[in-house]
Amino acid sequence: MNPHVPAEDLSAQRPEAPAAPSRSARGLGWVRENRWFAGVFGVGVLLRVLAMVGYPPALWFPDTYTYVVTAIRPRPDLVRPAGYSFFLRLFEPFHSFGLVVVVQHLLGLATAVLVYAAIRRKVLGVVAASVVLLDAYQIQLEHLLVSDTLFLFLVVAATVLALRPVTWRAALGVGVLLAAATITRTAGLPLILVFLVLYGWRARRLTMVFAAGALVPVVAYGVWFHAAHDRVGIVGANGAFLYVRVMPFAECQVMKPPADLAVLCDDRDPRPPAQDYVWDDASPLVRLPGETFTAANDALAQRFALLAIARQPGDYLAVVARDLVRAFEPGRPVYPNPEVYAAYEFPVTVPAEPQTRDTLGVELARRYENGPISTQVIEPVAGWLRTYQSVLALPGPLLLLVLLVPVIALRRSDVLIPWAVAWALLVVPAATAVFDYRYVLPAAPLAFLAAALALSPATSVKCK
């Protein structure tokens, strides 16, 4: 200490520590550093705002009414697991389907952020995130009252978490997210097996932690389902949808089914679209006594389908391959019929009243909304969205090309996990039910994530 300078003067001479940057300054710094993503993200936000302005409060789908019934009167449905109904139940006190759609759009934006954050090269991250942020069909799907947006978010969150350093918390989180996805859409169930193999390879010591996180909630849901329907599983329609899968090719002259299965034969030529075999009154399955999805009818349909696959394996593989190819066709051909195809387009007009035979669903939906549930079409904003949708959507051939890129780095688990999940999301519906354009959308961001990681430097992952 200088004896000639008072202590208080010395303290005054010390340089002050720089003040920590404010939260707003940190936010602006992040935006400047990630300006390309911030710009694309802003466009994605604008498009979703236009959807909410152009089509308030939400767009409806035939499945919506089942979800609403389960939300208001909790009981596991035979066809659709109740995860999305639990999601709707969270917002029921607000009496607003518009709020549900806002949250779904936020989940879409959050999905894009997760994809971008998982990729080290910013340019590749922007491209991969754009698949969620800018695709018109993705935005329209977020505006539909169906389970797909929630399912997409859960699967992408599980995948991105699986790419992070392995800890017991991460392993448990991946399992829980996949369990939530499974009770939201049954397509999540085979993903648990995919992760059990691939994530188990990455987190060998924590495989049991992951398995517990994934299976305990699913088993608990299965217990609830069994208590309600006295059946094992989480849905009761697997056999019926496998029957749908085989009916485009099943020939009873080749199969030679026993008498109890012969009632499910169909000799119509040409045959109707595959999904009609579970919904149309002319279907042999629907004509059986009792409800379509009774335990007896579903078991009969499953036996018929398995016999068709066993006796006509080449035809089965051909129809699965044909449906898989539909995901990659240019131009998005109309399939399976104009009515279903139109459900994924921003409409020019919508009916004043819901077009459904589910009168209970309509009644409970009105109770949920505490008022009318019809969708409004607000021009010219709605027209802008229709024009945008006719121009900007992910081309099928590009998706196939992106799915081929990760082959260069499949020895890396960070690439293999999202790549395998993307393919599983495409193959499982084609193999077990029918092709639907909305089933392609969850695979796209995972395919781009895998491709971007394959083109980025490898990172080492530690197990803690």
Short mmCIF file of C-alpha atoms in Angstrom, two decimals:
data_model
loop_
_atom_site.label_atom_id
_atom_site.label_comp_id
_atom_site.label_asym_id
_atom_site.label_seq_id
_atom_site.Cartn_x
_atom_site.Cartn_y
_atom_site.Cartn_z
CA MET A 1 0.00 0.00 0.00
CA ASN A 2 1.24 3.47 -0.83
CA PRO A 3 1.61 5.25 2.55
CA HIS A 4 0.99 8.64 0.93
CA VAL A 5 -2.42 7.71 -0.53
CA PRO A 6 -5.42 7.25 1.75
CA ALA A 7 -7.10 3.83 1.65
CA GLU A 8 -10.36 5.31 0.35
CA ASP A 9 -8.50 6.88 -2.61
CA LEU A 10 -6.88 3.54 -3.46
CA SER A 11 -10.24 1.86 -3.59
CA ALA A 12 -11.47 4.59 -5.89
CA GLN A 13 -8.56 3.97 -8.25
CA ARG A 14 -9.34 0.25 -8.70
CA PRO A 15 -10.99 -0.46 -12.09
CA GLU A 16 -14.59 -1.55 -11.74
CA ALA A 17 -15.55 -5.03 -12.98
CA PRO A 18 -17.50 -4.82 -16.22
CA ALA A 19 -21.22 -5.07 -15.67
CA ALA A 20 -22.85 -8.31 -16.79
CA PRO A 21 -24.76 -7.79 -20.03
CA SER A 22 -28.49 -7.45 -19.59
CA ARG A 23 -30.87 -10.15 -20.72
CA SER A 24 -32.00 -8.02 -23.66
CA ALA A 25 -28.38 -7.41 -24.69
CA ARG A 26 -27.66 -11.14 -24.58
CA GLY A 27 -30.75 -11.75 -26.68
CA LEU A 28 -29.69 -9.20 -29.28
CA GLY A 29 -26.22 -10.71 -29.34
CA TRP A 30 -27.67 -14.15 -30.01
CA VAL A 31 -29.85 -12.79 -32.83
CA ARG A 32 -26.85 -11.11 -34.45
CA GLU A 33 -24.82 -14.30 -34.17
CA ASN A 34 -27.66 -16.41 -35.60
CA ARG A 35 -29.21 -13.81 -37.90
CA TRP A 36 -30.04 -16.22 -40.72
CA PHE A 37 -31.96 -18.53 -38.42
CA ALA A 38 -33.60 -15.55 -36.72
CA GLY A 39 -34.78 -14.28 -40.12
CA VAL A 40 -36.24 -17.61 -41.19
CA PHE A 41 -37.76 -18.05 -37.73
CA GLY A 42 -39.44 -14.65 -38.08
CA VAL A 43 -40.97 -15.70 -41.40
CA GLY A 44 -42.21 -18.90 -39.74
CA VAL A 45 -43.84 -16.86 -36.99
CA LEU A 46 -45.50 -14.58 -39.56
CA LEU A 47 -46.91 -17.54 -41.50
CA ARG A 48 -48.44 -18.97 -38.34
CA VAL A 49 -49.95 -15.62 -37.42
CA LEU A 50 -51.52 -15.50 -40.88
CA ALA A 51 -52.98 -18.97 -40.33
CA MET A 52 -54.56 -17.86 -37.07
CA VAL A 53 -55.95 -14.72 -38.71
CA GLY A 54 -57.10 -16.45 -41.90
CA TYR A 55 -58.73 -19.54 -40.37
CA PRO A 56 -59.96 -18.85 -36.83
CA PRO A 57 -60.27 -20.60 -34.49
CA ALA A 58 -58.97 -23.91 -35.92
CA LEU A 59 -59.31 -26.45 -38.71
CA TRP A 60 -61.19 -29.67 -38.02
CA PHE A 61 -60.50 -33.28 -38.96
CA PRO A 62 -62.71 -36.37 -38.51
CA ASP A 63 -60.38 -37.67 -35.77
CA THR A 64 -60.82 -34.45 -33.79
CA TYR A 65 -64.19 -35.40 -32.34
CA THR A 66 -62.86 -38.64 -30.86
CA TYR A 67 -60.06 -36.74 -29.15
CA VAL A 68 -62.53 -34.22 -27.74
CA VAL A 69 -64.82 -36.94 -26.40
CA THR A 70 -61.91 -38.60 -24.60
CA ALA A 71 -60.77 -35.23 -23.26
CA ILE A 72 -64.16 -34.40 -21.77
CA ARG A 73 -65.02 -37.95 -20.70
CA PRO A 74 -61.67 -39.62 -19.97
CA ARG A 75 -61.77 -43.24 -21.14
CA PRO A 76 -59.23 -44.86 -23.47
CA ASP A 77 -60.45 -45.04 -27.06
CA LEU A 78 -60.19 -48.27 -29.04
CA VAL A 79 -58.66 -46.60 -32.10
CA ARG A 80 -56.59 -43.64 -30.91
CA PRO A 81 -54.52 -43.41 -27.72
CA ALA A 82 -55.45 -40.60 -25.36
CA GLY A 83 -52.23 -38.56 -25.27
CA TYR A 84 -53.61 -35.78 -27.45
CA SER A 85 -56.85 -35.83 -25.46
CA PHE A 86 -54.80 -35.22 -22.29
CA PHE A 87 -53.23 -32.28 -24.13
CA LEU A 88 -56.68 -30.89 -24.99
CA ARG A 89 -57.79 -31.41 -21.41
CA LEU A 90 -55.05 -29.05 -20.19
CA PHE A 91 -56.66 -26.15 -22.04
CA GLU A 92 -60.32 -27.04 -21.50
CA PRO A 93 -60.79 -24.43 -18.72
CA PHE A 94 -60.03 -21.68 -21.27
CA HIS A 95 -62.83 -22.84 -23.62
CA SER A 96 -60.86 -21.98 -26.73
CA PHE A 97 -59.76 -24.25 -29.57
CA GLY A 98 -58.01 -21.15 -30.86
CA LEU A 99 -55.71 -21.29 -27.84
CA VAL A 100 -54.99 -24.97 -28.55
CA VAL A 101 -53.93 -24.04 -32.08
CA VAL A 102 -51.71 -21.23 -30.79
CA VAL A 103 -49.93 -23.74 -28.55
CA GLN A 104 -49.58 -26.17 -31.45
CA HIS A 105 -47.97 -23.45 -33.57
CA LEU A 106 -45.62 -22.71 -30.68
CA LEU A 107 -44.74 -26.42 -30.54
CA GLY A 108 -43.94 -26.27 -34.26
CA LEU A 109 -41.63 -23.32 -33.68
CA ALA A 110 -40.03 -25.08 -30.71
CA THR A 111 -39.42 -28.14 -32.88
CA ALA A 112 -37.51 -25.98 -35.35
CA VAL A 113 -35.42 -24.51 -32.53
CA LEU A 114 -34.54 -28.00 -31.30
CA VAL A 115 -33.43 -29.08 -34.77
CA TYR A 116 -31.33 -25.94 -35.28
CA ALA A 117 -29.71 -26.21 -31.85
CA ALA A 118 -28.65 -29.81 -32.51
CA ILE A 119 -26.59 -28.92 -35.60
CA ARG A 120 -23.13 -27.36 -35.26
CA ARG A 121 -22.93 -25.86 -38.74
CA LYS A 122 -25.32 -22.91 -38.75
CA VAL A 123 -26.09 -22.96 -42.46
CA LEU A 124 -27.10 -26.62 -42.31
CA GLY A 125 -29.07 -25.89 -39.16
CA VAL A 126 -31.04 -23.15 -40.89
CA VAL A 127 -31.86 -25.45 -43.82
CA ALA A 128 -32.99 -28.28 -41.53
CA ALA A 129 -35.10 -25.99 -39.34
CA SER A 130 -36.70 -24.44 -42.44
CA VAL A 131 -38.43 -27.76 -43.14
CA VAL A 132 -40.55 -27.12 -40.06
CA LEU A 133 -40.67 -23.33 -40.17
CA LEU A 134 -41.64 -22.79 -43.81
CA ASP A 135 -43.38 -25.90 -45.14
CA ALA A 136 -46.99 -24.93 -45.87
CA TYR A 137 -48.34 -28.39 -45.07
CA GLN A 138 -46.56 -28.37 -41.72
CA ILE A 139 -48.20 -25.05 -40.86
CA GLN A 140 -51.60 -26.34 -41.97
CA LEU A 141 -51.14 -29.50 -39.87
CA GLU A 142 -50.34 -27.38 -36.82
CA HIS A 143 -53.65 -25.61 -37.42
CA LEU A 144 -55.56 -28.91 -37.47
CA LEU A 145 -56.92 -30.28 -34.21
CA VAL A 146 -55.07 -33.59 -34.49
CA SER A 147 -52.27 -35.29 -32.58
CA ASP A 148 -49.51 -34.95 -35.18
CA THR A 149 -47.88 -31.68 -34.05
CA LEU A 150 -47.63 -32.86 -30.45
CA PHE A 151 -46.25 -36.20 -31.64
CA LEU A 152 -43.67 -34.48 -33.85
CA PHE A 153 -42.45 -32.29 -31.01
CA LEU A 154 -42.11 -35.23 -28.61
CA VAL A 155 -40.20 -37.40 -31.10
CA VAL A 156 -37.84 -34.62 -32.15
CA ALA A 157 -37.26 -33.66 -28.50
CA ALA A 158 -36.43 -37.28 -27.65
CA THR A 159 -34.08 -37.54 -30.62
CA VAL A 160 -32.24 -34.30 -29.88
CA LEU A 161 -31.91 -35.21 -26.20
CA ALA A 162 -30.47 -38.59 -27.24
CA LEU A 163 -27.70 -36.74 -29.10
CA ARG A 164 -26.56 -34.86 -26.01
CA PRO A 165 -24.01 -36.11 -23.45
CA VAL A 166 -25.39 -39.25 -21.83
CA THR A 167 -26.46 -38.97 -18.20
CA TRP A 168 -29.08 -40.88 -16.25
CA ARG A 169 -31.35 -37.82 -16.41
CA ALA A 170 -30.99 -37.66 -20.20
CA ALA A 171 -31.64 -41.39 -20.57
CA LEU A 172 -34.72 -41.12 -18.40
CA GLY A 173 -35.90 -38.05 -20.30
CA VAL A 174 -35.53 -39.74 -23.68
CA GLY A 175 -37.58 -42.67 -22.43
CA VAL A 176 -40.34 -40.49 -20.96
CA LEU A 177 -40.60 -38.40 -24.14
CA LEU A 178 -40.96 -41.56 -26.25
CA ALA A 179 -43.56 -42.91 -23.86
CA ALA A 180 -45.53 -39.67 -24.23
CA ALA A 181 -45.20 -39.95 -28.02
CA THR A 182 -46.46 -43.54 -27.90
CA ILE A 183 -49.61 -42.68 -25.99
CA THR A 184 -50.13 -39.80 -28.42
CA ARG A 185 -49.77 -41.92 -31.57
CA THR A 186 -49.17 -45.66 -31.70
CA ALA A 187 -46.40 -45.06 -34.27
CA GLY A 188 -44.28 -44.18 -31.25
CA LEU A 189 -44.26 -47.78 -30.00
CA PRO A 190 -41.81 -49.16 -32.60
CA LEU A 191 -39.63 -46.10 -32.00
CA ILE A 192 -39.03 -47.35 -28.45
CA LEU A 193 -37.50 -50.47 -29.94
CA VAL A 194 -35.39 -48.39 -32.36
CA PHE A 195 -34.07 -46.29 -29.48
CA LEU A 196 -33.56 -49.34 -27.28
CA VAL A 197 -31.09 -50.65 -29.84
CA LEU A 198 -29.42 -47.44 -31.04
CA TYR A 199 -29.52 -45.33 -27.87
CA GLY A 200 -28.67 -48.42 -25.85
CA TRP A 201 -25.52 -48.69 -27.97
CA ARG A 202 -24.69 -45.11 -27.06
CA ALA A 203 -25.65 -45.34 -23.36
CA ARG A 204 -24.89 -48.97 -22.52
CA ARG A 205 -24.80 -48.47 -18.76
CA LEU A 206 -28.07 -46.56 -18.74
CA THR A 207 -30.17 -48.77 -20.98
CA MET A 208 -32.34 -49.88 -18.06
CA VAL A 209 -32.95 -46.27 -17.04
CA PHE A 210 -34.10 -45.47 -20.57
CA ALA A 211 -36.25 -48.60 -20.70
CA ALA A 212 -37.91 -47.73 -17.40
CA GLY A 213 -38.69 -44.20 -18.60
CA ALA A 214 -40.16 -45.51 -21.85
CA LEU A 215 -42.05 -48.56 -20.67
CA VAL A 216 -43.47 -47.67 -17.25
CA PRO A 217 -45.83 -44.95 -18.57
CA VAL A 218 -46.87 -47.14 -21.52
CA VAL A 219 -47.57 -50.10 -19.25
CA ALA A 220 -49.54 -47.82 -16.91
CA TYR A 221 -51.64 -46.67 -19.87
CA GLY A 222 -52.09 -50.32 -20.86
CA VAL A 223 -53.41 -51.09 -17.37
CA TRP A 224 -55.95 -48.27 -17.74
CA PHE A 225 -56.90 -49.56 -21.19
CA HIS A 226 -57.35 -53.10 -19.84
CA ALA A 227 -59.51 -51.84 -16.99
CA ALA A 228 -61.76 -50.04 -19.46
CA HIS A 229 -61.99 -52.67 -22.22
CA ASP A 230 -60.72 -55.94 -20.70
CA ARG A 231 -58.16 -56.16 -23.51
CA VAL A 232 -54.37 -56.14 -23.59
CA GLY A 233 -52.70 -53.23 -25.41
CA ILE A 234 -53.03 -49.48 -25.69
CA VAL A 235 -55.53 -49.56 -28.58
CA GLY A 236 -57.90 -52.19 -29.88
CA ALA A 237 -57.71 -51.68 -33.64
CA ASN A 238 -54.34 -53.11 -34.69
CA GLY A 239 -55.92 -56.10 -36.38
CA ALA A 240 -58.48 -53.96 -38.19
CA PHE A 241 -55.82 -51.67 -39.65
CA LEU A 242 -53.63 -54.58 -40.68
CA TYR A 243 -56.72 -55.88 -42.50
CA VAL A 244 -56.89 -52.51 -44.25
CA ARG A 245 -53.25 -52.96 -45.26
CA VAL A 246 -53.79 -56.32 -46.99
CA MET A 247 -57.12 -55.70 -48.69
CA PRO A 248 -55.66 -54.05 -51.82
CA PHE A 249 -54.10 -57.42 -52.74
CA ALA A 250 -55.72 -60.19 -50.65
CA GLU A 251 -57.19 -62.86 -52.95
CA CYS A 252 -59.23 -65.52 -51.20
CA GLN A 253 -58.69 -67.94 -54.10
CA VAL A 254 -54.99 -67.82 -53.25
CA MET A 255 -55.34 -67.58 -49.47
CA LYS A 256 -57.97 -70.33 -49.15
CA PRO A 257 -59.13 -69.06 -45.74
CA PRO A 258 -61.19 -71.20 -43.33
CA ALA A 259 -64.91 -70.54 -43.18
CA ASP A 260 -64.76 -68.14 -40.23
CA LEU A 261 -62.25 -65.91 -42.08
CA ALA A 262 -63.95 -66.17 -45.48
CA VAL A 263 -66.58 -63.65 -44.34
CA LEU A 264 -63.87 -60.96 -44.68
CA CYS A 265 -63.19 -61.69 -48.35
CA ASP A 266 -64.03 -59.03 -50.92
CA ASP A 267 -64.39 -59.82 -54.63
CA ARG A 268 -65.25 -56.28 -55.78
CA ASP A 269 -63.37 -55.08 -58.85
CA PRO A 270 -62.03 -52.46 -58.70
CA ARG A 271 -61.59 -52.37 -54.98
CA PRO A 272 -62.23 -49.20 -52.99
CA PRO A 273 -59.45 -47.19 -51.33
CA ALA A 274 -57.80 -49.17 -48.56
CA GLN A 275 -59.03 -47.03 -45.66
CA ASP A 276 -62.65 -47.71 -46.68
CA TYR A 277 -62.25 -51.23 -45.33
CA VAL A 278 -62.38 -49.92 -41.79
CA TRP A 279 -64.80 -46.99 -42.17
CA ASP A 280 -67.18 -47.68 -45.07
CA ASP A 281 -70.48 -49.49 -44.45
CA ALA A 282 -69.85 -51.74 -47.47
CA SER A 283 -66.67 -53.21 -45.94
CA PRO A 284 -66.92 -56.89 -44.96
CA LEU A 285 -65.35 -56.00 -41.61
CA VAL A 286 -67.82 -53.21 -40.90
CA ARG A 287 -70.72 -55.50 -41.83
CA LEU A 288 -69.80 -58.01 -39.10
CA PRO A 289 -72.13 -58.12 -36.06
CA GLY A 290 -71.35 -55.62 -33.33
CA GLU A 291 -69.02 -52.64 -33.40
CA THR A 292 -66.13 -52.76 -35.86
CA PHE A 293 -63.48 -52.74 -33.15
CA THR A 294 -64.82 -55.37 -30.79
CA ALA A 295 -62.21 -57.82 -29.53
CA ALA A 296 -63.69 -60.63 -31.63
CA ASN A 297 -63.84 -58.60 -34.84
CA ASP A 298 -60.34 -57.19 -34.39
CA ALA A 299 -58.89 -60.64 -33.71
CA LEU A 300 -60.66 -62.03 -36.79
CA ALA A 301 -59.32 -59.19 -38.94
CA GLN A 302 -55.79 -59.78 -37.64
CA ARG A 303 -55.93 -63.50 -38.41
CA PHE A 304 -57.18 -62.76 -41.92
CA ALA A 305 -54.42 -60.20 -42.50
CA LEU A 306 -51.65 -62.45 -41.22
CA LEU A 307 -52.89 -65.28 -43.45
CA ALA A 308 -52.89 -62.94 -46.46
CA ILE A 309 -49.31 -61.88 -45.70
CA ALA A 310 -48.19 -65.50 -45.24
CA ARG A 311 -49.85 -66.73 -48.46
CA GLN A 312 -49.05 -63.64 -50.58
CA PRO A 313 -45.77 -62.26 -49.19
CA GLY A 314 -44.65 -60.81 -52.52
CA ASP A 315 -47.92 -58.90 -52.93
CA TYR A 316 -47.63 -57.61 -49.36
CA LEU A 317 -44.09 -56.32 -49.92
CA ALA A 318 -45.18 -54.74 -53.20
CA VAL A 319 -48.06 -52.81 -51.65
CA VAL A 320 -45.85 -51.63 -48.77
CA ALA A 321 -43.19 -50.50 -51.23
CA ARG A 322 -45.80 -48.72 -53.35
CA ASP A 323 -47.08 -46.77 -50.37
CA LEU A 324 -43.55 -45.94 -49.27
CA VAL A 325 -42.75 -44.56 -52.73
CA ARG A 326 -45.73 -42.21 -52.45
CA ALA A 327 -43.77 -40.20 -49.89
CA PHE A 328 -41.15 -39.40 -52.54
CA GLU A 329 -43.30 -38.77 -55.61
CA PRO A 330 -43.04 -35.34 -57.26
CA GLY A 331 -46.05 -33.10 -57.34
CA ARG A 332 -47.95 -34.59 -54.38
CA PRO A 333 -50.54 -36.60 -56.39
CA VAL A 334 -54.08 -36.75 -55.01
CA TYR A 335 -54.33 -39.81 -52.73
CA PRO A 336 -56.30 -41.75 -51.51
CA ASN A 337 -59.23 -39.61 -52.65
CA PRO A 338 -60.01 -35.91 -53.09
CA GLU A 339 -61.80 -35.68 -49.73
CA VAL A 340 -58.87 -36.91 -47.62
CA TYR A 341 -56.37 -35.00 -49.75
CA ALA A 342 -58.32 -31.77 -49.25
CA ALA A 343 -58.21 -32.18 -45.47
CA TYR A 344 -54.51 -31.20 -45.60
CA GLU A 345 -55.06 -28.09 -47.73
CA PHE A 346 -56.05 -24.65 -46.53
CA PRO A 347 -59.70 -24.64 -47.67
CA VAL A 348 -61.49 -22.09 -49.83
CA THR A 349 -64.68 -22.60 -47.85
CA VAL A 350 -65.67 -24.69 -44.86
CA PRO A 351 -69.13 -25.99 -43.96
CA ALA A 352 -71.09 -23.97 -41.43
CA GLU A 353 -71.56 -27.10 -39.34
CA PRO A 354 -69.11 -29.98 -38.79
CA GLN A 355 -69.51 -32.80 -41.32
CA THR A 356 -69.42 -35.87 -39.11
CA ARG A 357 -71.62 -38.66 -37.85
CA ASP A 358 -70.14 -38.25 -34.38
CA THR A 359 -72.96 -36.23 -32.83
CA LEU A 360 -71.59 -36.74 -29.33
CA GLY A 361 -68.23 -35.39 -30.49
CA VAL A 362 -69.90 -32.26 -31.89
CA GLU A 363 -71.89 -31.74 -28.69
CA LEU A 364 -68.84 -32.05 -26.46
CA ALA A 365 -66.76 -29.88 -28.79
CA ARG A 366 -69.32 -27.11 -28.41
CA ARG A 367 -69.15 -27.58 -24.67
CA TYR A 368 -65.35 -27.37 -24.81
CA GLU A 369 -65.50 -24.15 -26.87
CA ASN A 370 -68.50 -22.88 -24.91
CA GLY A 371 -70.00 -21.82 -28.22
CA PRO A 372 -70.05 -22.61 -31.96
CA ILE A 373 -67.11 -24.49 -33.40
CA SER A 374 -67.32 -23.64 -37.08
CA THR A 375 -64.18 -22.38 -38.82
CA GLN A 376 -64.17 -18.94 -40.43
CA VAL A 377 -62.38 -18.17 -43.70
CA ILE A 378 -61.07 -14.61 -43.55
CA GLU A 379 -60.05 -13.20 -46.91
CA PRO A 380 -57.67 -12.08 -48.30
CA VAL A 381 -55.40 -13.64 -45.67
CA ALA A 382 -56.77 -17.14 -46.28
CA GLY A 383 -56.13 -16.69 -49.99
CA TRP A 384 -52.51 -15.72 -49.34
CA LEU A 385 -52.02 -18.95 -47.44
CA ARG A 386 -53.60 -21.03 -50.20
CA THR A 387 -51.29 -19.42 -52.73
CA TYR A 388 -48.29 -20.00 -50.49
CA GLN A 389 -49.27 -23.65 -50.05
CA SER A 390 -49.48 -24.13 -53.80
CA VAL A 391 -45.89 -22.91 -54.13
CA LEU A 392 -43.81 -23.84 -51.07
CA ALA A 393 -43.84 -27.37 -49.73
CA LEU A 394 -41.16 -30.03 -49.38
CA PRO A 395 -40.82 -31.93 -52.69
CA GLY A 396 -40.93 -35.71 -52.32
CA PRO A 397 -37.77 -36.36 -54.40
CA LEU A 398 -35.82 -33.92 -52.20
CA LEU A 399 -36.88 -35.85 -49.09
CA LEU A 400 -35.56 -39.07 -50.65
CA LEU A 401 -32.28 -37.39 -51.57
CA VAL A 402 -31.86 -36.07 -48.03
CA LEU A 403 -32.55 -39.54 -46.61
CA LEU A 404 -29.70 -40.93 -48.71
CA VAL A 405 -27.10 -38.42 -47.48
CA PRO A 406 -26.59 -39.96 -44.00
CA VAL A 407 -25.37 -43.21 -45.59
CA ILE A 408 -21.92 -41.60 -45.71
CA ALA A 409 -21.70 -41.54 -41.91
CA LEU A 410 -23.94 -44.30 -40.58
CA ARG A 411 -21.22 -45.56 -38.24
CA ARG A 412 -21.83 -42.46 -36.13
CA SER A 413 -24.60 -42.91 -33.59
CA ASP A 414 -25.50 -39.20 -33.73
CA VAL A 415 -26.37 -39.68 -37.41
CA LEU A 416 -27.85 -43.16 -37.15
CA ILE A 417 -30.44 -42.32 -34.49
CA PRO A 418 -32.37 -39.55 -36.36
CA TRP A 419 -31.90 -41.36 -39.68
CA ALA A 420 -33.38 -44.62 -38.36
CA VAL A 421 -36.24 -42.78 -36.64
CA ALA A 422 -37.10 -40.94 -39.88
CA TRP A 423 -37.22 -44.20 -41.85
CA ALA A 424 -39.26 -45.89 -39.12
CA LEU A 425 -41.84 -43.10 -39.26
CA LEU A 426 -42.21 -43.70 -43.00
CA VAL A 427 -42.08 -47.51 -43.06
CA VAL A 428 -44.26 -48.43 -40.07
CA PRO A 429 -47.52 -46.84 -41.33
CA ALA A 430 -46.94 -48.27 -44.81
CA ALA A 431 -46.38 -51.74 -43.36
CA THR A 432 -49.15 -51.81 -40.76
CA ALA A 433 -51.94 -49.54 -42.03
CA VAL A 434 -52.04 -47.14 -44.99
CA PHE A 435 -50.08 -44.26 -46.44
CA ASP A 436 -51.19 -40.79 -45.44
CA TYR A 437 -49.47 -37.55 -46.39
CA ARG A 438 -49.56 -36.28 -42.82
CA TYR A 439 -47.50 -39.28 -41.71
CA VAL A 440 -44.61 -38.01 -43.86
CA LEU A 441 -44.23 -34.67 -42.09
CA PRO A 442 -42.71 -35.95 -38.79
CA ALA A 443 -40.02 -37.81 -40.77
CA ALA A 444 -38.85 -34.76 -42.71
CA PRO A 445 -37.09 -32.71 -39.98
CA LEU A 446 -35.43 -35.87 -38.64
CA ALA A 447 -34.18 -36.74 -42.13
CA PHE A 448 -32.71 -33.25 -42.53
CA LEU A 449 -31.24 -33.44 -39.01
CA ALA A 450 -29.48 -36.72 -39.85
CA ALA A 451 -28.18 -35.34 -43.15
CA ALA A 452 -26.90 -32.15 -41.52
CA LEU A 453 -25.12 -34.12 -38.80
CA ALA A 454 -23.57 -36.42 -41.42
CA LEU A 455 -22.12 -33.34 -43.14
CA SER A 456 -20.86 -31.84 -39.86
CA PRO A 457 -17.79 -32.76 -37.80
CA ALA A 458 -18.29 -35.66 -35.41
CA THR A 459 -18.49 -34.89 -31.71
CA SER A 460 -17.50 -37.23 -28.92
CA VAL A 461 -20.19 -38.15 -26.43
CA LYS A 462 -19.36 -38.94 -22.82
CA CYS A 463 -21.38 -41.15 -20.54
CA LYS A 464 -21.66 -39.81 -17.01
#
